[in-house]
Amino acid sequence: MTAVVEALGATKRYGEVLGLNGFTAQFGPGITGLVGPNGAGKSTFFRLLAGQLRPDAGTVTMLGHPAWGPSAFRRRVGYCPEHSAVFDWMTGEDFVTTLLRVDGYSRAEARERTQRALATVDLVDARHRRLRAYSKGMRQRIKIAQAIAHDPELLLLDEPLNGVDPVGRSRLLTLFGDLARSGHHLIVSSHVLYEIERLTSEIVMITNGRALAQGNVHQIRELISNRPHTIELTTSDPRALARALSEWEHVTAIEFPGPGRLTVLSRTPAEFYQRLPEVVVKSGIDVTGVRGADDNLDAVFRYLSGFG
Amino acid sequence: MMSVVPPVWTVTVLSFRTSLRGIRTLALAAFAAVPTLILLALVAARSAPGVLGNEAQTLFLILTLPVVVIVVMLILAVAQFRNEIDDDTLTYLASRSIPRGGIVVGKYLGSVAAASLLLVPAALAPVALAVAAGAAAPPAGVVGALVAMTVLACVAYGALFLLLGLLTSWALLYGLLLGFLWEELLRRLPGSVPHLTIAFYLRSLAADLVTAGPLSGFPTAVPTFDAVAGPVLAAVVFLAVAVAAIRYVELVPERTSA
């Protein structure tokens, strides 16, 4: 994997508090989710990437450049910070145009790019309003607009969906997906796991300033061997199916969570999925649904962090 | 390679606009008007026109230059970094491709321009008011001296206070100590010690440019060129230190957590 962003033993202290503690991770092309609870170190990492903080130890590089160093390469990077602070006396249009001008764009090009970015985040109608009159969701969107306006190769989005209404969230998630499909690289942080899950399977999990795991969430789940996988089945005859499955050695438990439903814990889900059709055919039991209930980000995070 | 001038100019304009916003600016403008209000009180008290002309110059020397200019410049210059770091808005500049030194220069120019816009009229208003009240036209060079001293004070103190705002969250306190204790105490000591203050050069300049009245009364051996070069050189040094320092300064609020 070619790393777009790489942290090697990055450590950052705030006095006696450790923001990052030897954080090592690689972020590849496309979308990577940085997930972890509040206070895990996500924003510290983003501030290191944004060049606001200098690592006390270790290195952080983006697009092959040290994050703390000369800033010329930052034209290839867009950053949407977590906090909602903006120059609130400015209009939305003024805000985005000014920051493009700081990046060296001519007045005409800055205006054109601003209109495009505002249209992308649905703020054209509010472009002449002062930012102090923007709602929290609108502020999030104007921050995203300034991050994408210069069409950066790499987008750093720190909790970009905070405060955005459900419709806005859906649109932004679609936008992020579109950006990734058009060749941009995105690092998106969130403590709301299902949001990340909608965007990508590639994740870096962080807690207490350390990387807990990284890679494809499903592959990570496979590696957690001490936790049987939970598989939910929908069937017309749960008891008969339970009888058949209970003979399998790798099935460790079977539960009946509700009418027509069966929950099976299996140590080897691959084998389970492979043998299930055979049982269904032999027994003639009608199975209408099969779903891995903990083959997801939330479960993986809970298991790895010890909260599950 | 893209020129760094337009981005720096954008930061200058941004800083200028930011400096002249809000209640703080109104308060600073009101504070800058205090010498004018004092002179207005003298006019209302029917002081002799001849006295008013001298009083206008004296007010500049004892109030505008050593107090008003320093306080206004201190607040505007420190705010350039300190307020933006505390408000977390500096993020937007720091994460852009503009060199960090360019941010320093842009903010410096913006704050000096904003302060000059507030302070030059404040420096000239008492003299204009005295003339309007019947005082004789001021001696040659007074207007030029007032403008030059005010702008040079903004140039020199602006760079010093901007540097403090970049380096420490105690910038206002250190600025007050330097602006009042250092400048006022050292200026009064014998020998070459006053040369270490900015006020020394500013007062020398006034004495060079003005032939009569309180502004001309500073005993100086410093030629006009040196009187201008002193504050300018001080500004260049402070600014150079700030440009070098920002490469090592973390631009986040102290409350920042993980």
Coordinates of C-alpha atoms in Angstrom, one line a residue:
Chain A
M1 CA 0.0 0.0 0.0
T2 CA 1.3 3.5 -0.9
A3 CA 0.8 5.6 2.2
V4 CA -0.7 9.0 1.5
V5 CA -0.3 9.9 5.2
E6 CA 2.0 8.1 7.6
A7 CA 2.6 8.5 11.3
L8 CA 5.6 6.7 12.8
G9 CA 5.7 6.7 16.6
A10 CA 4.1 10.1 16.7
T11 CA 3.9 11.4 20.3
K12 CA 2.3 14.6 21.5
R13 CA 2.1 15.8 25.1
Y14 CA 0.0 18.6 26.6
G15 CA 1.9 19.1 29.8
E16 CA 1.3 15.8 31.6
V17 CA -1.5 14.7 29.3
L18 CA -0.6 12.5 26.4
G19 CA -2.5 13.5 23.3
L20 CA -0.7 10.9 21.1
N21 CA 1.4 8.1 22.5
G22 CA 3.6 6.6 19.9
F23 CA 0.9 6.6 17.3
T24 CA 1.9 4.6 14.2
A25 CA -0.4 4.2 11.3
Q26 CA -0.5 4.4 7.5
F27 CA -3.4 5.9 5.6
G28 CA -3.7 4.7 2.0
P29 CA -5.4 6.1 -1.1
G30 CA -9.2 6.6 -1.1
I31 CA -11.1 7.1 2.1
T32 CA -9.8 6.1 5.5
G33 CA -11.8 6.5 8.6
L34 CA -10.0 7.5 11.8
V35 CA -12.2 6.2 14.5
G36 CA -12.1 6.4 18.3
P37 CA -13.9 7.8 21.3
N38 CA -13.7 11.4 22.3
G39 CA -10.3 12.2 23.7
A40 CA -8.7 9.3 21.9
G41 CA -6.2 11.6 20.0
K42 CA -8.0 12.1 16.7
S43 CA -8.0 15.9 16.8
T44 CA -4.4 15.9 18.0
F45 CA -3.4 13.9 15.0
F46 CA -5.3 16.2 12.7
R47 CA -3.6 19.2 14.3
L48 CA -0.3 17.6 13.6
L49 CA -1.4 17.1 10.0
A50 CA -2.5 20.7 9.8
G51 CA 0.9 21.9 10.9
Q52 CA -0.5 23.5 14.0
L53 CA 1.3 21.1 16.4
R54 CA 4.8 19.7 16.2
P55 CA 5.3 16.1 17.3
D56 CA 7.4 15.7 20.5
A57 CA 8.7 12.4 19.1
G58 CA 8.2 10.4 15.9
T59 CA 7.3 11.7 12.5
V60 CA 4.1 12.6 10.6
T61 CA 4.3 12.9 6.8
M62 CA 1.6 13.7 4.2
L63 CA 2.1 13.3 0.5
G64 CA 5.7 12.6 1.2
H65 CA 6.3 15.9 3.1
P66 CA 6.8 16.3 6.8
A67 CA 3.6 17.8 8.3
W68 CA 5.7 20.2 10.4
G69 CA 7.8 22.0 7.9
P70 CA 7.7 24.2 4.8
S71 CA 4.1 24.8 3.7
A72 CA 4.2 25.0 -0.1
F73 CA 2.7 21.4 -0.5
R74 CA -0.3 22.4 1.5
R75 CA -2.0 23.6 -1.6
R76 CA -2.6 19.9 -2.2
V77 CA -4.3 19.5 1.1
G78 CA -7.7 20.6 2.4
Y79 CA -8.4 20.8 6.1
C80 CA -11.7 21.0 7.8
P81 CA -11.1 21.4 11.6
E82 CA -13.3 19.9 14.3
H83 CA -14.0 23.2 16.1
S84 CA -16.7 25.6 14.8
A85 CA -14.6 28.8 15.0
V86 CA -14.7 30.9 11.8
F87 CA -14.2 34.5 11.0
D88 CA -17.8 35.1 12.0
W89 CA -17.9 38.7 10.7
M90 CA -17.3 37.5 7.2
T91 CA -19.9 36.3 4.7
G92 CA -19.7 32.7 3.6
E93 CA -18.5 33.8 0.2
D94 CA -15.9 36.2 1.6
F95 CA -14.6 33.5 3.9
V96 CA -13.9 30.9 1.1
T97 CA -12.6 33.5 -1.4
T98 CA -10.2 35.0 1.2
L99 CA -8.7 31.7 2.0
L100 CA -8.3 30.8 -1.7
R101 CA -6.5 34.2 -2.1
V102 CA -4.2 33.2 0.8
D103 CA -3.4 30.1 -1.2
G104 CA -2.4 32.4 -4.1
Y105 CA -5.4 32.2 -6.4
S106 CA -6.2 35.2 -8.5
R107 CA -9.3 37.2 -7.6
A108 CA -11.3 35.9 -10.6
E109 CA -10.3 32.2 -10.1
A110 CA -10.9 32.5 -6.3
R111 CA -14.4 33.7 -7.0
E112 CA -15.2 31.1 -9.5
R113 CA -13.9 28.3 -7.2
T114 CA -15.8 29.8 -4.3
Q115 CA -19.1 29.6 -6.2
R116 CA -18.4 26.0 -7.2
A117 CA -17.6 25.0 -3.6
L118 CA -20.6 26.8 -2.2
A119 CA -22.9 25.0 -4.7
T120 CA -21.3 21.7 -3.7
V121 CA -22.2 22.2 0.0
D122 CA -25.6 23.8 -0.8
L123 CA -24.8 27.2 0.6
V124 CA -25.3 29.4 -2.5
D125 CA -28.4 31.0 -1.1
A126 CA -26.6 31.8 2.2
R127 CA -23.4 33.1 0.6
H128 CA -24.0 36.7 1.5
R129 CA -25.0 36.1 5.1
R130 CA -22.5 36.7 7.8
L131 CA -21.1 33.5 9.3
R132 CA -22.2 34.5 12.8
A133 CA -25.8 34.0 11.5
Y134 CA -25.0 30.5 10.2
S135 CA -26.3 27.5 12.1
K136 CA -23.9 24.9 13.4
G137 CA -24.6 22.7 10.4
M138 CA -24.1 25.5 8.0
R139 CA -20.8 26.3 9.6
Q140 CA -19.7 22.7 9.1
R141 CA -20.6 23.0 5.5
I142 CA -18.8 26.3 5.0
K143 CA -15.7 24.7 6.6
I144 CA -16.0 21.9 4.2
A145 CA -16.4 24.4 1.3
Q146 CA -13.1 26.1 2.2
A147 CA -11.4 22.7 2.5
I148 CA -12.5 21.5 -1.0
A149 CA -12.5 24.8 -2.9
H150 CA -8.9 24.4 -4.2
D151 CA -9.6 20.9 -5.3
P152 CA -7.0 19.3 -3.0
E153 CA -5.5 15.9 -3.5
L154 CA -5.8 15.1 0.2
L155 CA -8.7 16.1 2.4
L156 CA -8.4 16.0 6.2
L157 CA -11.9 16.1 7.7
D158 CA -12.1 16.1 11.5
E159 CA -15.6 15.2 12.6
P160 CA -17.1 16.8 9.5
L161 CA -20.6 15.7 10.2
N162 CA -21.0 17.2 13.7
G163 CA -24.1 19.3 13.9
V164 CA -25.2 18.6 10.4
D165 CA -28.9 17.6 9.9
P166 CA -29.7 14.1 8.6
V167 CA -30.4 15.3 5.0
G168 CA -27.1 17.3 5.1
R169 CA -25.3 14.3 6.4
S170 CA -26.5 12.1 3.7
R171 CA -25.5 14.7 1.1
L172 CA -22.0 15.1 2.6
L173 CA -21.5 11.4 2.8
T174 CA -22.4 11.2 -0.9
L175 CA -20.0 14.1 -1.6
F176 CA -17.1 12.4 0.2
G177 CA -17.8 9.2 -1.8
D178 CA -17.8 11.1 -5.0
L179 CA -14.5 12.8 -4.1
A180 CA -12.9 9.5 -3.4
R181 CA -14.2 8.0 -6.6
S182 CA -12.7 11.0 -8.5
G183 CA -9.2 10.2 -7.2
H184 CA -9.1 12.3 -4.0
H185 CA -7.8 10.9 -0.7
L186 CA -9.8 11.5 2.4
I187 CA -9.1 11.0 6.0
V188 CA -12.3 11.3 7.9
S189 CA -12.6 11.1 11.7
S190 CA -15.7 10.4 13.6
H191 CA -16.7 9.0 16.9
V192 CA -20.0 8.0 15.3
L193 CA -19.0 4.6 13.8
Y194 CA -21.9 4.0 11.5
E195 CA -21.1 7.2 9.6
I196 CA -17.6 6.0 8.9
E197 CA -19.0 2.6 8.0
R198 CA -21.2 4.1 5.4
L199 CA -18.1 5.7 3.8
T200 CA -15.4 3.1 4.0
S201 CA -14.2 -0.2 5.3
E202 CA -10.6 1.1 5.6
I203 CA -10.1 2.3 9.1
V204 CA -7.5 3.2 11.6
M205 CA -8.7 2.7 15.2
I206 CA -7.3 5.0 17.8
T207 CA -7.6 5.0 21.6
N208 CA -5.5 6.5 24.3
G209 CA -3.3 8.1 21.7
R210 CA -2.3 4.7 20.1
A211 CA -3.4 2.9 17.0
L212 CA -5.5 0.0 18.1
A213 CA -5.8 -1.6 14.6
Q214 CA -5.8 -0.6 11.0
G215 CA -6.9 -2.0 7.7
N216 CA -10.1 -3.4 6.4
V217 CA -12.7 -3.7 9.2
H218 CA -13.8 -7.1 8.0
Q219 CA -10.3 -8.5 7.9
I220 CA -9.6 -7.0 11.3
R221 CA -12.7 -8.8 12.6
E222 CA -11.4 -12.1 11.2
L223 CA -8.3 -11.7 13.2
I224 CA -10.1 -11.3 16.5
S225 CA -10.0 -15.0 17.1
N226 CA -10.9 -15.0 20.8
R227 CA -14.4 -13.6 20.1
P228 CA -16.9 -15.9 18.3
H229 CA -18.7 -14.3 15.4
T230 CA -22.3 -13.5 15.9
I231 CA -24.5 -14.6 13.0
E232 CA -28.2 -13.8 12.8
L233 CA -30.5 -16.0 10.8
T234 CA -34.2 -15.5 9.9
T235 CA -36.0 -18.8 9.5
S236 CA -39.5 -20.3 9.6
D237 CA -38.4 -22.9 12.0
P238 CA -35.7 -21.7 14.4
R239 CA -35.8 -24.7 16.7
A240 CA -35.2 -27.2 13.9
L241 CA -32.4 -25.1 12.5
A242 CA -30.8 -24.8 16.0
R243 CA -30.9 -28.5 16.4
A244 CA -29.0 -29.0 13.1
L245 CA -26.5 -26.3 13.9
S246 CA -25.8 -27.4 17.4
E247 CA -24.0 -30.5 16.1
W248 CA -21.3 -28.3 14.6
E249 CA -18.2 -28.1 16.7
H250 CA -17.4 -24.5 16.0
V251 CA -20.8 -23.3 17.1
T252 CA -20.4 -22.2 20.7
A253 CA -23.9 -20.9 21.5
I254 CA -27.3 -20.5 20.0
E255 CA -30.0 -18.0 21.1
F256 CA -33.5 -17.2 20.1
P257 CA -33.8 -13.4 20.2
G258 CA -37.4 -13.4 18.8
P259 CA -40.0 -15.2 16.7
G260 CA -38.5 -16.6 13.5
R261 CA -35.0 -15.5 14.5
L262 CA -31.9 -17.3 15.6
T263 CA -28.5 -16.0 16.7
V264 CA -25.5 -18.3 16.4
L265 CA -22.0 -17.7 17.8
S266 CA -19.4 -19.4 15.7
R267 CA -15.6 -19.5 16.1
T268 CA -15.1 -20.0 12.3
P269 CA -17.6 -18.0 10.4
A270 CA -16.1 -19.0 7.0
E271 CA -16.8 -22.6 7.7
F272 CA -20.3 -21.7 9.0
Y273 CA -21.2 -19.9 5.8
Q274 CA -19.8 -22.7 3.7
R275 CA -21.8 -25.5 5.4
L276 CA -25.0 -23.7 6.0
P277 CA -26.5 -24.3 2.4
E278 CA -25.9 -28.0 2.9
V279 CA -27.9 -28.0 6.1
V280 CA -30.7 -26.0 4.5
V281 CA -30.9 -28.4 1.6
K282 CA -30.8 -31.5 3.7
S283 CA -33.3 -30.4 6.3
G284 CA -35.6 -28.5 4.1
I285 CA -35.7 -25.6 6.6
D286 CA -36.6 -22.3 5.1
V287 CA -33.8 -19.8 5.8
T288 CA -34.7 -16.3 4.5
G289 CA -31.9 -14.2 6.0
V290 CA -28.3 -14.5 7.1
R291 CA -26.4 -11.6 8.5
G292 CA -23.1 -11.2 10.3
A293 CA -24.2 -9.2 13.3
D294 CA -20.8 -8.2 14.7
D295 CA -18.8 -8.1 11.5
N296 CA -18.9 -4.3 11.7
L297 CA -16.9 -1.4 12.9
D298 CA -18.8 -0.9 16.2
A299 CA -18.3 -4.5 17.3
V300 CA -14.7 -4.6 16.2
F301 CA -14.1 -1.4 18.1
R302 CA -15.8 -2.7 21.2
Y303 CA -13.9 -5.9 21.1
L304 CA -10.5 -4.3 20.6
S305 CA -11.0 -1.6 23.1
G306 CA -12.3 -4.0 25.7
F307 CA -15.7 -2.4 26.0
G308 CA -17.6 -5.2 24.3
Chain B
M1 CA 6.6 29.2 -8.7
M2 CA 3.8 31.3 -7.3
S3 CA 4.5 34.8 -5.9
V4 CA 4.1 35.1 -2.2
V5 CA 3.1 38.8 -2.5
P6 CA -0.7 38.3 -3.2
P7 CA -1.2 35.9 -0.3
V8 CA 0.7 38.2 2.1
W9 CA -1.4 41.1 0.8
T10 CA -4.6 39.1 1.4
V11 CA -3.5 38.4 5.0
T12 CA -2.7 42.1 5.4
V13 CA -6.2 43.1 4.3
L14 CA -7.7 40.3 6.4
S15 CA -5.8 41.6 9.5
F16 CA -6.7 45.2 8.7
R17 CA -10.4 44.3 8.5
T18 CA -10.3 42.1 11.6
S19 CA -8.5 44.9 13.5
L20 CA -11.2 47.4 12.8
R21 CA -14.2 45.2 13.8
G22 CA -16.3 45.1 16.9
I23 CA -16.7 46.8 20.2
R24 CA -13.0 46.6 20.9
T25 CA -12.3 49.0 18.0
L26 CA -14.9 51.4 19.2
A27 CA -13.4 51.4 22.7
L28 CA -9.9 52.0 21.2
A29 CA -11.2 54.9 19.1
A30 CA -12.8 56.4 22.2
F31 CA -9.6 56.0 24.1
A32 CA -7.6 57.6 21.3
A33 CA -10.0 60.5 21.4
V34 CA -9.2 61.3 25.1
P35 CA -6.5 64.0 24.3
T36 CA -8.9 65.7 22.0
L37 CA -11.6 65.6 24.7
I38 CA -9.2 67.2 27.1
L39 CA -8.4 69.9 24.7
L40 CA -12.1 70.4 24.1
A41 CA -12.5 70.8 27.8
L42 CA -9.8 73.5 27.8
V43 CA -11.6 75.2 24.9
A44 CA -14.8 75.1 26.8
A45 CA -13.0 76.6 29.8
R46 CA -12.1 79.5 27.6
S47 CA -8.4 79.0 27.8
A48 CA -6.3 81.6 25.9
P49 CA -5.8 80.6 22.2
G50 CA -2.1 80.9 22.6
V51 CA -2.2 78.4 25.4
L52 CA -4.3 76.0 23.4
G53 CA -1.6 75.6 20.7
N54 CA 1.0 74.6 23.2
E55 CA -1.4 72.4 25.1
A56 CA -2.1 70.5 22.0
Q57 CA 1.5 69.6 21.5
T58 CA 2.0 69.0 25.2
L59 CA -0.9 66.6 25.2
F60 CA 0.7 64.7 22.4
L61 CA 4.0 64.4 24.3
I62 CA 2.6 63.4 27.7
L63 CA -0.5 61.4 26.7
T64 CA -0.9 60.5 23.0
L65 CA 2.6 59.2 22.3
P66 CA 3.5 57.5 25.6
V67 CA 0.1 56.2 26.5
V68 CA -2.6 56.2 23.8
V69 CA -0.3 55.0 21.0
I70 CA 1.2 52.3 23.1
V71 CA -2.1 51.0 24.5
V72 CA -3.9 51.0 21.1
M73 CA -0.9 49.4 19.3
L74 CA -0.4 46.9 22.0
I75 CA -4.0 45.7 21.9
L76 CA -4.2 45.5 18.1
A77 CA -0.8 43.9 17.6
V78 CA -1.2 41.3 20.3
A79 CA -4.6 40.4 19.0
Q80 CA -3.1 39.4 15.7
F81 CA -1.8 36.1 16.9
R82 CA -3.0 35.8 20.5
N83 CA -6.7 36.3 19.8
E84 CA -6.6 34.1 16.7
I85 CA -4.8 31.4 18.5
D86 CA -7.3 31.5 21.4
D87 CA -10.3 31.7 19.0
D88 CA -8.8 28.9 16.9
T89 CA -9.3 30.8 13.7
L90 CA -5.5 30.9 13.0
T91 CA -6.0 27.3 11.8
Y92 CA -7.3 28.5 8.5
L93 CA -4.1 30.4 7.7
A94 CA -1.7 28.0 9.3
S95 CA -3.1 25.1 7.2
R96 CA -2.7 26.9 3.9
S97 CA 0.3 27.0 1.6
I98 CA 1.4 30.6 2.5
P99 CA 4.8 30.5 4.3
R100 CA 4.4 31.1 8.0
G101 CA 6.7 34.1 7.7
G102 CA 4.2 35.6 5.2
I103 CA 1.5 35.3 7.8
V104 CA 3.6 37.3 10.2
V105 CA 4.4 40.0 7.7
G106 CA 0.8 40.3 6.5
K107 CA -0.5 40.5 10.0
Y108 CA 2.1 43.1 11.0
L109 CA 1.3 45.3 8.0
G110 CA -2.5 45.0 8.6
S111 CA -2.2 45.9 12.3
V112 CA 0.1 48.9 11.7
A113 CA -2.3 50.2 9.0
A114 CA -5.3 49.8 11.3
A115 CA -3.5 51.4 14.2
S116 CA -2.3 54.3 12.1
L117 CA -5.8 54.8 10.8
L118 CA -7.0 55.2 14.4
L119 CA -4.1 57.1 15.8
V120 CA -3.0 59.6 13.2
P121 CA -6.3 61.4 13.3
A122 CA -6.2 61.2 17.1
A123 CA -2.8 62.8 17.0
L124 CA -3.8 65.6 14.7
A125 CA -7.2 66.4 16.1
P126 CA -6.1 68.4 19.2
V127 CA -3.9 70.7 17.0
A128 CA -6.8 71.2 14.5
L129 CA -9.1 71.9 17.4
A130 CA -6.7 74.4 18.9
V131 CA -6.5 76.2 15.6
A132 CA -10.2 76.1 15.1
A133 CA -10.5 77.7 18.6
G134 CA -8.4 80.6 17.6
A135 CA -4.8 79.5 18.2
A136 CA -2.1 80.5 15.8
A137 CA -1.2 78.1 13.0
P138 CA 1.3 75.6 14.4
P139 CA 5.0 76.2 13.7
A140 CA 6.5 74.6 10.6
G141 CA 6.8 70.9 10.7
V142 CA 4.4 70.2 13.5
V143 CA 1.9 68.3 11.4
G144 CA 4.6 66.4 9.7
A145 CA 6.2 65.6 13.1
L146 CA 3.0 64.4 14.6
V147 CA 2.2 62.1 11.7
A148 CA 5.8 60.8 11.5
M149 CA 6.1 60.2 15.2
T150 CA 2.7 58.4 15.3
V151 CA 3.4 56.2 12.3
L152 CA 6.9 55.4 13.4
A153 CA 5.7 54.5 16.8
C154 CA 3.1 52.1 15.3
V155 CA 5.8 50.6 13.1
A156 CA 8.2 50.0 15.9
Y157 CA 5.9 49.1 18.8
G158 CA 3.7 47.1 16.4
A159 CA 6.5 44.8 15.6
L160 CA 7.5 44.4 19.2
F161 CA 4.0 43.7 20.4
L162 CA 3.2 41.4 17.5
L163 CA 6.3 39.3 18.5
L164 CA 5.1 39.2 22.1
G165 CA 1.6 38.1 21.0
L166 CA 3.1 35.3 19.0
L167 CA 5.4 34.1 21.8
T168 CA 3.4 34.3 25.0
S169 CA -0.2 34.4 26.3
W170 CA 1.1 37.0 28.8
A171 CA 1.8 39.4 25.9
L172 CA -0.5 42.2 27.2
L173 CA 1.3 42.3 30.5
Y174 CA 4.8 42.2 29.1
G175 CA 3.7 44.8 26.5
L176 CA 2.6 47.1 29.3
L177 CA 5.8 46.6 31.2
L178 CA 7.9 47.3 28.1
G179 CA 5.7 50.2 26.9
F180 CA 5.5 52.0 30.2
L181 CA 8.4 50.9 32.5
W182 CA 11.1 50.3 30.0
E183 CA 10.3 53.2 27.7
E184 CA 9.6 55.8 30.4
L185 CA 12.3 54.8 32.9
L186 CA 15.2 54.3 30.5
R187 CA 14.3 57.4 28.5
R188 CA 15.0 59.5 31.6
L189 CA 18.3 57.9 32.5
P190 CA 21.6 59.8 31.7
G191 CA 24.2 58.9 29.1
S192 CA 23.5 56.6 26.2
V193 CA 20.9 54.5 28.0
P194 CA 17.9 56.4 26.4
H195 CA 19.1 55.2 23.0
L196 CA 17.7 51.8 24.0
T197 CA 14.2 53.1 23.9
I198 CA 12.0 53.8 20.9
A199 CA 10.6 57.0 22.5
F200 CA 14.1 58.6 22.4
Y201 CA 14.2 58.5 18.6
L202 CA 10.6 59.6 18.3
R203 CA 11.2 62.7 20.4
S204 CA 14.5 63.4 18.7
L205 CA 12.6 63.4 15.4
A206 CA 10.1 65.9 16.7
A207 CA 12.9 68.2 17.9
D208 CA 14.5 67.9 14.5
L209 CA 11.3 68.8 12.6
V210 CA 9.7 71.4 14.8
T211 CA 11.3 74.8 15.5
A212 CA 9.2 76.1 18.4
G213 CA 6.9 74.9 21.0
P214 CA 6.9 71.8 23.3
L215 CA 7.6 69.4 20.4
S216 CA 10.9 71.1 19.8
G217 CA 12.1 70.9 23.4
F218 CA 13.8 67.6 23.4
P219 CA 17.6 68.0 23.8
T220 CA 18.9 65.7 21.1
A221 CA 22.1 65.1 19.2
V222 CA 20.5 62.5 16.9
P223 CA 20.2 63.5 13.3
T224 CA 16.8 63.1 11.5
F225 CA 18.0 60.1 9.6
D226 CA 19.0 58.3 12.7
A227 CA 15.8 59.3 14.4
V228 CA 13.9 57.6 11.7
A229 CA 16.3 54.7 11.2
G230 CA 16.2 53.8 15.0
P231 CA 12.5 52.8 15.1
V232 CA 12.6 51.3 11.6
L233 CA 15.6 49.2 12.5
A234 CA 13.9 48.1 15.7
A235 CA 10.8 47.1 13.8
V236 CA 12.9 45.1 11.3
V237 CA 14.7 43.2 14.1
F238 CA 11.5 42.4 16.0
L239 CA 9.8 41.3 12.8
A240 CA 12.7 39.1 11.7
V241 CA 12.6 37.4 15.1
A242 CA 8.9 36.9 14.7
V243 CA 9.3 35.4 11.3
A244 CA 12.0 33.1 12.6
A245 CA 10.0 32.2 15.8
I246 CA 6.8 31.3 14.1
R247 CA 8.5 28.3 12.5
Y248 CA 8.8 26.8 16.0
V249 CA 5.6 28.1 17.6
E250 CA 2.6 25.8 18.0
L251 CA -0.5 27.7 16.9
V252 CA -3.1 26.1 19.1
P253 CA -5.0 27.4 22.2
E254 CA -3.7 26.4 25.5
R255 CA -6.9 24.6 26.4
T256 CA -6.3 22.2 23.5
S257 CA -7.0 18.6 24.4
A258 CA -6.7 15.3 22.6

